[in-house]
Coordinates of N, CA and C in Angstrom, one line a residue:
X25 N -15.2 10.9 -35.1 CA -16.5 10.9 -34.5 C -17.0 12.3 -34.1
X26 N -18.3 12.5 -34.0 CA -18.9 13.7 -33.5 C -19.3 13.5 -32.1
X27 N -18.6 14.2 -31.2 CA -18.9 14.0 -29.8 C -19.9 15.0 -29.2
X28 N -20.7 14.6 -28.3 CA -21.8 15.4 -27.7 C -21.6 15.7 -26.2
X29 N -20.6 15.0 -25.6 CA -20.4 15.1 -24.2 C -18.9 14.7 -23.9
X30 N -18.3 15.4 -23.0 CA -16.9 15.1 -22.5 C -16.9 14.9 -21.0
X31 N -16.4 13.8 -20.6 CA -16.2 13.4 -19.2 C -14.8 13.5 -18.8
X32 N -14.5 14.2 -17.7 CA -13.1 14.4 -17.3 C -12.9 14.2 -15.8
X33 N -11.8 13.4 -15.5 CA -11.3 13.3 -14.2 C -10.7 14.7 -13.9
X34 N -10.5 14.9 -12.6 CA -9.9 16.2 -12.2 C -8.4 16.1 -11.9
X35 N -8.0 15.4 -10.8 CA -6.6 15.4 -10.4 C -5.8 14.6 -11.3
X36 N -4.7 15.2 -11.8 CA -3.8 14.5 -12.8 C -4.3 14.5 -14.2
X37 N -5.5 15.1 -14.4 CA -6.1 15.1 -15.8 C -6.5 16.5 -16.2
X38 N -7.5 17.1 -15.6 CA -7.9 18.5 -15.8 C -6.8 19.4 -15.2
X39 N -6.4 19.1 -14.0 CA -5.4 19.9 -13.3 C -4.0 19.5 -13.7
X40 N -3.1 20.5 -13.8 CA -1.7 20.3 -14.1 C -1.0 19.9 -12.8
X41 N 0.3 19.7 -12.8 CA 1.0 19.3 -11.6 C 1.1 20.4 -10.6
X42 N 0.7 21.6 -10.9 CA 0.6 22.7 -9.9 C -0.8 22.8 -9.4
X43 N -1.7 21.8 -9.7 CA -3.1 21.8 -9.3 C -3.9 23.0 -9.8
X44 N -3.6 23.3 -11.1 CA -4.3 24.4 -11.7 C -4.8 24.0 -13.1
X45 N -5.9 24.8 -13.5 CA -6.4 24.6 -14.9 C -5.7 25.6 -15.8
X46 N -5.1 25.2 -16.8 CA -4.4 26.1 -17.7 C -5.4 27.0 -18.5
X47 N -5.0 28.1 -18.9 CA -5.8 29.1 -19.6 C -6.3 28.4 -21.0
X48 N -5.4 27.7 -21.6 CA -5.7 27.0 -22.8 C -6.9 26.0 -22.6
X49 N -6.8 25.3 -21.6 CA -7.9 24.3 -21.3 C -9.2 25.0 -20.9
X50 N -9.1 26.1 -20.1 CA -10.3 26.9 -19.8 C -11.0 27.4 -21.1
X51 N -10.2 27.9 -22.0 CA -10.8 28.4 -23.3 C -11.4 27.3 -24.1
X52 N -10.8 26.1 -24.1 CA -11.4 25.0 -24.9 C -12.7 24.6 -24.2
X53 N -12.8 24.5 -22.9 CA -14.0 24.0 -22.3 C -15.1 25.1 -22.5
X54 N -14.8 26.3 -22.5 CA -15.8 27.4 -22.7 C -16.3 27.3 -24.1
X55 N -15.4 27.0 -25.1 CA -15.9 26.8 -26.5 C -16.9 25.6 -26.6
X56 N -16.6 24.6 -25.8 CA -17.5 23.4 -25.8 C -18.9 23.9 -25.3
X57 N -18.9 24.7 -24.2 CA -20.2 25.2 -23.6 C -21.0 26.0 -24.7
X58 N -20.3 26.8 -25.5 CA -21.0 27.6 -26.5 C -21.6 26.6 -27.5
X59 N -21.0 25.5 -27.8 CA -21.5 24.5 -28.7 C -22.5 23.5 -28.1
X60 N -22.9 23.8 -26.8 CA -23.8 22.9 -26.0 C -23.3 21.5 -25.9
X61 N -22.0 21.4 -25.7 CA -21.4 20.1 -25.4 C -21.0 20.1 -23.9
X62 N -21.7 19.4 -23.1 CA -21.4 19.4 -21.6 C -20.0 18.9 -21.3
X63 N -19.3 19.6 -20.4 CA -18.0 19.1 -19.9 C -18.2 18.7 -18.5
X64 N -18.3 17.4 -18.3 CA -18.7 16.8 -17.0 C -17.5 16.4 -16.2
X65 N -17.4 17.0 -15.0 CA -16.3 16.6 -14.1 C -16.7 15.3 -13.4
X66 N -15.8 14.3 -13.4 CA -16.0 13.0 -12.8 C -14.9 12.7 -11.8
X67 N -15.2 12.7 -10.5 CA -14.1 12.7 -9.6 C -14.4 11.9 -8.3
X68 N -13.4 11.4 -7.6 CA -13.6 10.8 -6.3 C -13.9 11.9 -5.2
X69 N -13.7 13.2 -5.6 CA -13.8 14.3 -4.6 C -15.3 14.5 -4.2
X70 N -15.5 15.2 -3.1 CA -16.8 15.5 -2.7 C -17.3 16.7 -3.5
X71 N -18.6 17.0 -3.6 CA -19.1 18.1 -4.4 C -18.5 19.5 -4.0
X72 N -18.3 19.7 -2.8 CA -17.7 21.0 -2.3 C -16.3 21.2 -2.9
X73 N -15.6 20.1 -3.1 CA -14.3 20.1 -3.6 C -14.2 20.2 -5.1
X74 N -15.4 20.3 -5.8 CA -15.5 20.3 -7.2 C -16.1 21.6 -7.7
X75 N -17.0 22.2 -6.9 CA -17.7 23.4 -7.4 C -16.8 24.5 -7.9
X76 N -15.6 24.6 -7.2 CA -14.7 25.7 -7.5 C -14.2 25.6 -9.0
X77 N -14.1 24.4 -9.5 CA -13.6 24.2 -10.8 C -14.6 24.6 -11.9
X78 N -15.9 24.3 -11.6 CA -17.0 24.7 -12.5 C -17.0 26.3 -12.5
X79 N -16.8 26.9 -11.4 CA -16.8 28.4 -11.3 C -15.6 28.9 -12.1
X80 N -14.5 28.2 -11.9 CA -13.3 28.7 -12.7 C -13.4 28.5 -14.2
X81 N -14.1 27.4 -14.6 CA -14.3 27.2 -16.0 C -15.4 28.0 -16.6
X82 N -16.2 28.6 -15.7 CA -17.4 29.4 -16.0 C -18.4 28.7 -16.9
X83 N -18.7 27.5 -16.4 CA -19.7 26.6 -17.1 C -20.7 26.1 -16.1
X84 N -21.9 25.7 -16.7 CA -22.9 25.0 -15.9 C -23.0 23.6 -16.6
X85 N -22.8 22.5 -15.7 CA -22.8 21.2 -16.3 C -23.1 20.2 -15.1
X86 N -23.6 19.0 -15.4 CA -23.7 18.0 -14.4 C -22.3 17.7 -13.8
X87 N -22.3 17.0 -12.7 CA -21.1 16.7 -12.0 C -21.2 15.4 -11.3
X88 N -20.2 14.5 -11.4 CA -20.2 13.2 -10.8 C -19.2 13.3 -9.6
X89 N -19.7 13.1 -8.4 CA -18.8 13.1 -7.2 C -18.7 11.7 -6.7
X90 N -17.7 11.5 -5.8 CA -17.5 10.2 -5.1 C -17.4 9.0 -6.2
X91 N -16.8 9.3 -7.3 CA -16.6 8.3 -8.4 C -17.9 7.6 -8.8
X92 N -19.0 8.4 -8.7 CA -20.3 7.9 -9.1 C -21.3 7.7 -8.0
X93 N -20.8 7.9 -6.8 CA -21.7 7.7 -5.6 C -22.7 8.9 -5.5
X94 N -22.4 10.0 -6.1 CA -23.3 11.2 -6.0 C -23.3 11.9 -7.3
X95 N -24.4 12.1 -7.9 CA -24.5 12.8 -9.2 C -25.4 14.1 -9.0
X96 N -24.9 15.2 -9.5 CA -25.6 16.5 -9.4 C -25.9 16.9 -10.8
X97 N -27.1 17.6 -11.0 CA -27.4 18.1 -12.4 C -26.7 19.5 -12.5
X98 N -27.0 20.1 -13.7 CA -26.3 21.4 -14.0 C -26.7 22.5 -13.0
X99 N -27.7 22.3 -12.3 CA -28.1 23.3 -11.2 C -27.6 22.9 -9.8
X100 N -26.8 21.9 -9.8 CA -26.2 21.4 -8.6 C -27.2 20.7 -7.6
X101 N -28.3 20.2 -8.2 CA -29.2 19.4 -7.4 C -28.9 18.0 -7.5
X102 N -29.0 17.3 -6.4 CA -28.7 15.8 -6.3 C -29.7 15.0 -7.1
X103 N -29.3 14.3 -8.1 CA -30.2 13.4 -8.9 C -29.9 11.9 -8.7
X104 N -28.8 11.6 -8.0 CA -28.5 10.2 -7.8 C -27.6 10.2 -6.5
X105 N -27.9 9.2 -5.6 CA -27.1 9.1 -4.4 C -27.0 7.6 -4.0
X106 N -25.8 7.1 -3.8 CA -25.6 5.7 -3.4 C -24.4 5.6 -2.5
X107 N -24.7 5.1 -1.3 CA -23.6 4.9 -0.3 C -23.8 3.6 0.4
X108 N -23.1 3.4 1.5 CA -23.3 2.2 2.3 C -23.8 2.6 3.7
X109 N -24.3 1.7 4.5 CA -24.9 2.0 5.8 C -23.9 2.5 6.8
X110 N -24.4 3.2 7.8 CA -23.6 3.7 8.9 C -23.0 2.5 9.7
X111 N -23.8 1.5 9.8 CA -23.4 0.3 10.5 C -22.1 -0.3 9.8
X112 N -22.1 -0.4 8.5 CA -21.0 -0.9 7.8 C -19.8 0.1 8.0
X113 N -20.0 1.4 7.9 CA -19.0 2.3 8.1 C -18.3 2.2 9.5
X114 N -19.1 1.9 10.5 CA -18.6 1.8 11.8 C -17.8 0.5 12.0
X115 N -18.2 -0.6 11.3 CA -17.5 -1.8 11.3 C -16.1 -1.6 10.7
X116 N -16.1 -1.0 9.5 CA -14.8 -0.7 8.8 C -13.9 0.2 9.7
X117 N -14.5 1.2 10.3 CA -13.7 2.1 11.1 C -13.1 1.4 12.3
X118 N -13.9 0.5 13.0 CA -13.4 -0.2 14.1 C -12.2 -1.1 13.7
X119 N -12.4 -1.8 12.6 CA -11.3 -2.7 12.1 C -10.0 -1.9 11.8
X120 N -10.2 -0.8 11.0 CA -9.0 -0.1 10.6 C -8.3 0.5 11.8
X121 N -9.0 1.0 12.8 CA -8.4 1.6 14.0 C -7.7 0.6 14.8
X122 N -8.3 -0.6 15.0 CA -7.8 -1.6 15.8 C -6.5 -2.2 15.3
X123 N -6.5 -2.5 13.9 CA -5.3 -3.1 13.3 C -4.2 -2.2 12.8
X124 N -4.6 -1.0 12.4 CA -3.7 -0.1 11.8 C -3.4 1.3 12.5
X125 N -4.3 1.7 13.4 CA -4.2 2.9 14.1 C -3.9 4.1 13.3
X126 N -4.6 4.3 12.2 CA -4.4 5.4 11.3 C -5.8 6.2 11.2
X127 N -5.7 7.5 10.8 CA -6.9 8.3 10.6 C -7.8 7.8 9.5
X128 N -9.1 7.9 9.7 CA -10.1 7.6 8.7 C -11.0 8.8 8.4
X129 N -11.1 9.0 7.1 CA -12.0 10.1 6.7 C -13.4 9.6 6.3
X130 N -14.5 10.2 6.7 CA -15.8 9.9 6.4 C -16.4 11.0 5.5
X131 N -17.0 10.6 4.3 CA -17.6 11.5 3.4 C -19.1 11.3 3.3
X132 N -19.9 12.3 3.6 CA -21.3 12.2 3.6 C -21.8 13.5 2.9
X133 N -22.3 13.3 1.6 CA -22.7 14.4 0.8 C -21.6 15.5 0.8
X134 N -21.9 16.7 1.4 CA -20.9 17.8 1.4 C -20.1 17.9 2.7
X135 N -20.0 16.8 3.4 CA -19.3 16.8 4.7 C -18.1 15.9 4.7
X136 N -17.0 16.4 5.1 CA -15.8 15.6 5.3 C -15.4 15.6 6.7
X137 N -15.5 14.4 7.3 CA -15.3 14.3 8.8 C -14.2 13.3 9.1
X138 N -13.4 13.7 10.1 CA -12.2 12.9 10.4 C -12.2 12.7 11.9
X139 N -11.5 11.6 12.3 CA -11.4 11.3 13.8 C -10.2 11.9 14.4
X140 N -9.2 12.1 13.5 CA -7.9 12.8 14.0 C -7.2 13.4 12.7
X141 N -6.3 14.3 13.0 CA -5.6 15.0 11.9 C -4.2 14.7 11.9
X142 N -3.6 14.2 10.8 CA -2.2 14.0 10.7 C -1.7 14.7 9.5
X143 N -0.4 14.4 9.0 CA 0.1 15.1 7.9 C -0.7 14.8 6.6
X144 N -1.1 13.5 6.5 CA -1.9 13.2 5.3 C -3.2 13.9 5.2
X145 N -3.9 14.1 6.3 CA -5.1 14.9 6.3 C -4.9 16.3 6.0
X146 N -3.8 16.9 6.6 CA -3.4 18.3 6.3 C -3.1 18.5 4.9
X147 N -2.4 17.6 4.3 CA -2.0 17.7 2.8 C -3.3 17.6 2.0
X148 N -4.2 16.7 2.3 CA -5.5 16.6 1.5 C -6.3 17.9 1.7
X149 N -6.2 18.5 2.8 CA -6.9 19.8 3.1 C -6.3 20.9 2.2
X150 N -5.0 20.9 2.1 CA -4.4 21.9 1.2 C -4.7 21.7 -0.3
X151 N -4.7 20.4 -0.7 CA -5.0 20.1 -2.1 C -6.4 20.5 -2.5
X152 N -7.4 20.2 -1.6 CA -8.8 20.4 -1.9 C -9.3 21.8 -1.5
X153 N -8.5 22.5 -0.7 CA -9.0 23.8 -0.2 C -10.1 23.7 0.8
X154 N -10.3 22.5 1.4 CA -11.4 22.2 2.4 C -10.8 21.9 3.7
X155 N -11.6 22.2 4.8 CA -11.2 21.8 6.1 C -12.1 20.7 6.6
X156 N -11.6 19.7 7.2 CA -12.4 18.6 7.7 C -13.1 19.0 9.0
X157 N -14.3 18.3 9.2 CA -15.1 18.5 10.4 C -14.7 17.4 11.4
X158 N -15.1 17.6 12.7 CA -14.9 16.5 13.7 C -15.9 15.4 13.4
X159 N -15.5 14.2 13.5 CA -16.4 13.0 13.2 C -17.6 13.0 14.1
X160 N -18.7 13.0 13.5 CA -20.0 12.9 14.2 C -21.0 12.2 13.3
X161 N -21.4 11.0 13.6 CA -22.3 10.2 12.8 C -23.8 10.3 13.3
X162 N -24.1 11.1 14.3 CA -25.4 11.2 14.7 C -26.3 11.7 13.6
X163 N -27.4 11.0 13.4 CA -28.4 11.4 12.3 C -28.0 11.1 10.9
X164 N -26.8 10.5 10.8 CA -26.4 10.0 9.4 C -26.9 8.7 9.1
X165 N -27.5 8.5 7.9 CA -28.1 7.2 7.5 C -27.2 6.5 6.5
X166 N -26.4 7.3 5.7 CA -25.7 6.8 4.6 C -24.3 7.5 4.5
X167 N -23.3 6.7 4.3 CA -21.9 7.2 4.0 C -21.5 7.0 2.6
X168 N -21.1 8.0 1.9 CA -20.7 7.9 0.5 C -19.3 7.3 0.3
X169 N -18.4 7.6 1.2 CA -17.1 7.1 1.0 C -16.3 7.2 2.3
X170 N -15.4 6.2 2.5 CA -14.3 6.3 3.5 C -13.0 6.4 2.7
X171 N -12.1 7.2 3.3 CA -10.8 7.4 2.7 C -9.7 7.2 3.8
X172 N -8.7 6.4 3.5 CA -7.6 6.2 4.3 C -6.3 6.7 3.6
X173 N -5.6 7.6 4.2 CA -4.4 8.2 3.7 C -3.2 7.7 4.6
X174 N -2.3 6.9 4.0 CA -1.2 6.4 4.8 C 0.0 6.0 3.8
X175 N 1.0 5.6 4.4 CA 2.2 5.1 3.6 C 1.8 4.0 2.7
X176 N 2.4 4.0 1.5 CA 2.1 3.1 0.5 C 2.0 1.6 0.9
X177 N 3.0 1.2 1.7 CA 3.0 -0.2 2.2 C 1.8 -0.5 3.1
X178 N 1.4 0.4 3.9 CA 0.3 0.3 4.8 C -1.0 0.2 4.0
X179 N -1.1 1.0 3.0 CA -2.3 1.0 2.1 C -2.4 -0.3 1.4
X180 N -1.3 -0.8 0.9 CA -1.3 -2.1 0.2 C -1.8 -3.2 1.1
X181 N -1.3 -3.3 2.4 CA -1.7 -4.3 3.3 C -3.2 -4.1 3.7
X182 N -3.6 -2.9 3.9 CA -5.0 -2.6 4.3 C -5.9 -3.0 3.2
X183 N -5.6 -2.7 2.0 CA -6.4 -3.1 0.8 C -6.7 -4.6 0.8
X184 N -5.6 -5.4 1.0 CA -5.8 -6.8 0.9 C -6.6 -7.3 2.1
X185 N -6.4 -6.8 3.3 CA -7.1 -7.3 4.4 C -8.6 -6.9 4.4
X186 N -8.9 -5.7 3.9 CA -10.3 -5.3 3.9 C -11.1 -6.1 2.8
X187 N -10.4 -6.4 1.7 CA -11.1 -7.2 0.7 C -11.3 -8.7 1.2
X188 N -10.5 -9.2 2.0 CA -10.7 -10.5 2.6 C -11.8 -10.5 3.7
X189 N -11.9 -9.4 4.4 CA -12.7 -9.4 5.6 C -14.2 -8.9 5.3
X190 N -14.3 -8.0 4.3 CA -15.6 -7.4 4.0 C -16.1 -7.6 2.6
X191 N -17.4 -7.7 2.5 CA -18.0 -7.9 1.1 C -19.0 -6.7 0.9
X192 N -19.4 -6.6 -0.4 CA -20.4 -5.6 -0.8 C -19.8 -4.2 -1.0
X193 N -18.4 -4.2 -1.0 CA -17.7 -2.9 -1.1 C -16.8 -2.8 -2.3
X194 N -16.6 -1.6 -2.8 CA -15.5 -1.3 -3.8 C -14.4 -0.7 -3.0
X195 N -13.2 -1.4 -3.0 CA -12.1 -1.0 -2.3 C -10.9 -0.9 -3.3
X196 N -10.4 0.3 -3.4 CA -9.3 0.5 -4.4 C -8.4 1.7 -4.1
X197 N -7.2 1.7 -4.6 CA -6.3 2.8 -4.4 C -6.5 3.8 -5.5
X198 N -6.7 5.1 -5.2 CA -6.8 6.1 -6.2 C -5.4 6.7 -6.4
X199 N -4.5 6.5 -5.5 CA -3.0 6.6 -5.7 C -2.4 5.8 -4.7
X200 N -1.0 5.7 -4.7 CA -0.3 4.7 -3.9 C -0.6 4.9 -2.4
X201 N -0.9 6.1 -2.0 CA -1.1 6.4 -0.5 C -2.6 6.7 -0.1
X202 N -3.5 6.5 -1.1 CA -4.9 6.7 -0.9 C -5.7 5.5 -1.1
X203 N -6.5 5.0 -0.1 CA -7.4 3.9 -0.2 C -8.8 4.3 -0.1
X204 N -9.6 4.1 -1.1 CA -11.0 4.6 -1.1 C -11.9 3.4 -0.9
X205 N -13.0 3.6 -0.1 CA -14.0 2.5 0.1 C -15.4 3.0 -0.1
X206 N -16.1 2.4 -1.0 CA -17.4 2.8 -1.4 C -18.3 1.6 -1.6
X207 N -19.6 1.8 -1.8 CA -20.5 0.7 -2.1 C -20.1 0.0 -3.4
X208 N -20.2 -1.3 -3.5 CA -19.7 -2.0 -4.7 C -20.4 -1.6 -6.0
X209 N -21.6 -1.1 -5.9 CA -22.3 -0.7 -7.2 C -21.9 0.6 -7.7
X210 N -21.1 1.3 -7.0 CA -20.7 2.7 -7.4 C -19.5 2.6 -8.4
X211 N -19.6 3.3 -9.5 CA -18.5 3.4 -10.5 C -18.7 4.6 -11.4
X212 N -17.6 5.1 -11.9 CA -17.7 6.2 -12.8 C -18.4 5.8 -14.1
X213 N -18.3 4.6 -14.5 CA -19.0 4.1 -15.7 C -20.5 4.1 -15.5
X214 N -21.0 3.6 -14.4 CA -22.4 3.6 -14.1 C -23.0 5.0 -14.1
X215 N -22.2 5.9 -13.5 CA -22.6 7.3 -13.5 C -22.7 7.9 -14.9
X216 N -21.8 7.6 -15.7 CA -21.8 8.1 -17.1 C -23.0 7.5 -17.8
X217 N -23.3 6.2 -17.6 CA -24.4 5.6 -18.3 C -25.7 6.3 -17.8
X218 N -25.8 6.6 -16.5 CA -27.0 7.3 -16.0 C -27.2 8.7 -16.6
X219 N -26.1 9.4 -16.7 CA -26.2 10.8 -17.3 C -26.5 10.7 -18.8
X220 N -25.9 9.8 -19.5 CA -26.1 9.7 -20.9 C -27.6 9.4 -21.2
X221 N -28.2 8.5 -20.4 CA -29.6 8.1 -20.5 C -30.4 9.4 -20.3
X222 N -30.1 10.1 -19.2 CA -30.8 11.3 -18.9 C -30.8 12.4 -19.9
X223 N -29.6 12.5 -20.5 CA -29.3 13.6 -21.5 C -29.7 13.1 -22.9
X224 N -30.0 11.8 -23.0 CA -30.3 11.2 -24.3 C -29.2 11.3 -25.3
X225 N -28.0 10.9 -24.8 CA -26.8 10.9 -25.6 C -26.2 9.5 -25.7
X226 N -25.9 9.0 -26.8 CA -25.3 7.7 -27.0 C -23.9 7.6 -26.4
X227 N -23.6 6.5 -25.9 CA -22.2 6.3 -25.4 C -21.2 6.5 -26.5
X228 N -21.5 6.1 -27.7 CA -20.6 6.3 -28.8 C -20.3 7.8 -29.1
X229 N -21.1 8.7 -28.6 CA -21.0 10.1 -28.8 C -20.2 10.8 -27.7
X230 N -19.6 10.0 -26.8 CA -18.9 10.6 -25.6 C -17.4 10.4 -25.7
X231 N -16.7 11.3 -25.0 CA -15.2 11.2 -24.9 C -14.9 11.3 -23.4
X232 N -13.9 10.6 -22.9 CA -13.5 10.7 -21.5 C -12.0 10.8 -21.4
X233 N -11.5 11.4 -20.3 CA -10.1 11.6 -20.0 C -9.8 11.2 -18.5
X234 N -8.7 10.4 -18.3 CA -8.4 10.0 -17.0 C -6.9 9.6 -16.9
X235 N -6.4 9.4 -15.7 CA -5.0 9.1 -15.5 C -4.8 7.9 -14.5
X236 N -5.8 7.5 -13.8 CA -5.6 6.6 -12.7 C -6.5 5.4 -12.8
X237 N -6.3 4.4 -11.9 CA -7.0 3.1 -12.0 C -8.5 3.3 -11.8
X238 N -8.9 4.2 -11.0 CA -10.4 4.4 -10.8 C -11.0 5.1 -12.0
X239 N -10.2 5.4 -13.1 CA -10.8 6.0 -14.3 C -10.9 4.9 -15.4
X240 N -10.4 3.7 -15.2 CA -10.4 2.7 -16.2 C -11.7 2.4 -16.8
X241 N -12.7 2.1 -15.9 CA -14.0 1.7 -16.4 C -14.7 2.8 -17.2
X242 N -14.4 4.1 -16.8 CA -14.9 5.2 -17.6 C -14.3 5.3 -19.0
X243 N -13.0 5.1 -19.0 CA -12.2 5.2 -20.3 C -12.6 4.1 -21.2
X244 N -13.0 2.9 -20.7 CA -13.3 1.8 -21.5 C -14.8 1.9 -22.0
X245 N -15.6 2.6 -21.3 CA -17.0 2.7 -21.6 C -17.3 3.7 -22.7
X246 N -16.7 4.9 -22.6 CA -17.1 5.9 -23.6 C -16.6 5.6 -25.0
X247 N -17.2 6.4 -25.9 CA -16.9 6.2 -27.3 C -15.4 6.3 -27.6
X248 N -14.8 7.2 -26.9 CA -13.3 7.4 -27.0 C -12.8 7.7 -25.6
X249 N -11.9 6.9 -25.1 CA -11.3 7.1 -23.8 C -9.8 7.4 -23.9
X250 N -9.4 8.5 -23.4 CA -8.0 8.9 -23.5 C -7.3 8.8 -22.1
X251 N -6.2 8.0 -22.1 CA -5.3 8.0 -20.9 C -4.3 9.1 -21.1
X252 N -4.1 9.9 -20.0 CA -3.1 11.0 -20.0 C -1.7 10.4 -20.0
X253 N -0.8 11.1 -20.7 CA 0.6 10.5 -20.8 C 1.2 10.4 -19.4
X254 N 0.7 11.1 -18.4 CA 1.3 11.1 -17.1 C 0.5 10.0 -16.2
X255 N -0.3 9.2 -16.9 CA -1.1 8.2 -16.2 C -0.3 7.1 -15.6
X256 N -1.0 6.3 -14.7 CA -0.4 5.2 -14.1 C 0.0 4.2 -15.2
X257 N 1.1 3.4 -15.0 CA 1.5 2.5 -16.1 C 0.4 1.5 -16.5
X258 N -0.3 1.0 -15.5 CA -1.3 0.0 -15.8 C -2.4 0.6 -16.6
X259 N -2.7 1.9 -16.4 CA -3.8 2.5 -17.2 C -3.3 2.7 -18.6
X260 N -2.1 3.1 -18.8 CA -1.5 3.3 -20.1 C -1.4 2.0 -20.9
X261 N -1.2 0.9 -20.2 CA -1.2 -0.4 -20.8 C -2.6 -0.9 -21.2
X262 N -3.6 -0.5 -20.4 CA -5.0 -1.0 -20.6 C -5.8 -0.2 -21.6
X263 N -5.4 1.1 -21.8 CA -6.1 2.0 -22.7 C -5.3 2.3 -23.9
X264 N -5.8 1.9 -25.1 CA -5.0 2.0 -26.3 C -4.8 3.5 -26.8
X265 N -5.7 4.4 -26.5 CA -5.6 5.8 -27.0 C -5.0 6.7 -25.9
X266 N -3.9 7.3 -26.2 CA -3.2 8.2 -25.2 C -3.2 9.6 -25.7
X267 N -3.1 10.6 -24.8 CA -2.9 12.0 -25.2 C -1.8 12.5 -24.4
X268 N -1.5 13.8 -24.6 CA -0.4 14.4 -23.9 C -0.7 14.5 -22.4
X269 N 0.3 14.9 -21.7 CA 0.2 14.9 -20.2 C -0.7 16.1 -19.7
X270 N -1.0 16.0 -18.5 CA -1.8 17.1 -17.9 C -1.0 18.4 -17.9
X271 N 0.3 18.4 -18.0 CA 1.1 19.6 -18.0 C 1.2 20.1 -19.5
X272 N 0.7 19.4 -20.4 CA 0.8 19.7 -21.8 C -0.5 19.9 -22.5
X273 N -1.6 20.2 -21.7 CA -2.9 20.4 -22.2 C -3.4 19.2 -23.0
X274 N -3.2 18.0 -22.4 CA -3.6 16.8 -23.1 C -5.1 16.7 -23.5
X275 N -6.0 17.3 -22.7 CA -7.4 17.3 -23.1 C -7.6 18.1 -24.3
X276 N -7.0 19.3 -24.4 CA -7.2 20.2 -25.6 C -6.6 19.5 -26.8
X277 N -5.4 18.9 -26.6 CA -4.7 18.3 -27.8 C -5.6 17.1 -28.3
X278 N -6.1 16.3 -27.5 CA -6.9 15.2 -27.9 C -8.2 15.7 -28.6
X279 N -8.9 16.6 -28.0 CA -10.1 17.1 -28.7 C -9.9 17.8 -30.0
X280 N -8.8 18.4 -30.1 CA -8.5 19.1 -31.4 C -7.8 18.2 -32.4
X281 N -7.2 17.2 -32.0 CA -6.4 16.4 -33.0 C -6.7 14.9 -33.1
X282 N -7.3 14.3 -32.0 CA -7.3 12.8 -32.0 C -8.7 12.2 -32.0
X283 N -9.7 13.0 -31.6 CA -11.0 12.4 -31.5 C -11.6 11.8 -32.8
X284 N -11.3 12.4 -33.9 CA -11.8 11.9 -35.2 C -11.0 10.8 -35.8
X285 N -9.9 10.4 -35.2 CA -9.1 9.4 -35.8 C -9.7 8.0 -35.7

């Protein structure tokens, strides 16, 4: 196939296990830019936690944040925004604090706000290079995402209880210890459809890369979706096309060797 756009998850996909982009991958992405093939980052991260990678790659391209809840164009202007109400966020917060007594992260555009800081929040701060703000919902009309970081067993129980108690939300684990909560209409696949329509690119002309469960809808939508070899077992079982791991420049390998198959 001849592809005209590449969509890539960040953590576990673009970044290796040292949380770095390899020089080989940087070179490949820059070659795509010369050919006018957008390399679009698609992540659950907030925009501020993604800008750095565009700068490192030395490219200008659209960007999908909050797994589709916020889309920015190549000039980093917001072109799509979808969240849930502050009232819903407060209800979720009250429930989580009452039954589980664990920190809750609120994400609103480029703001990451927390009610308390523990080891999980500190680790997320190190990974993203961002510092959380003190929780303050005054003047806020819409929340893009809530994130709970806790032990895997707690996250499992919380996921089940929230899905039973609340409706209109997308509640999923982005990894064993991370539970993400967003509006039910938000998805990586809907963001990709939105961008393809805007760029006038057919889905059959797109390629995507991911490693985790929140990447599945994206990998299944694009013309060719590649699961990284280091991906979650359920992802590898659901996606027929695999590439090398994030530590083996799997994106480069697939684009150079597998896309045309």
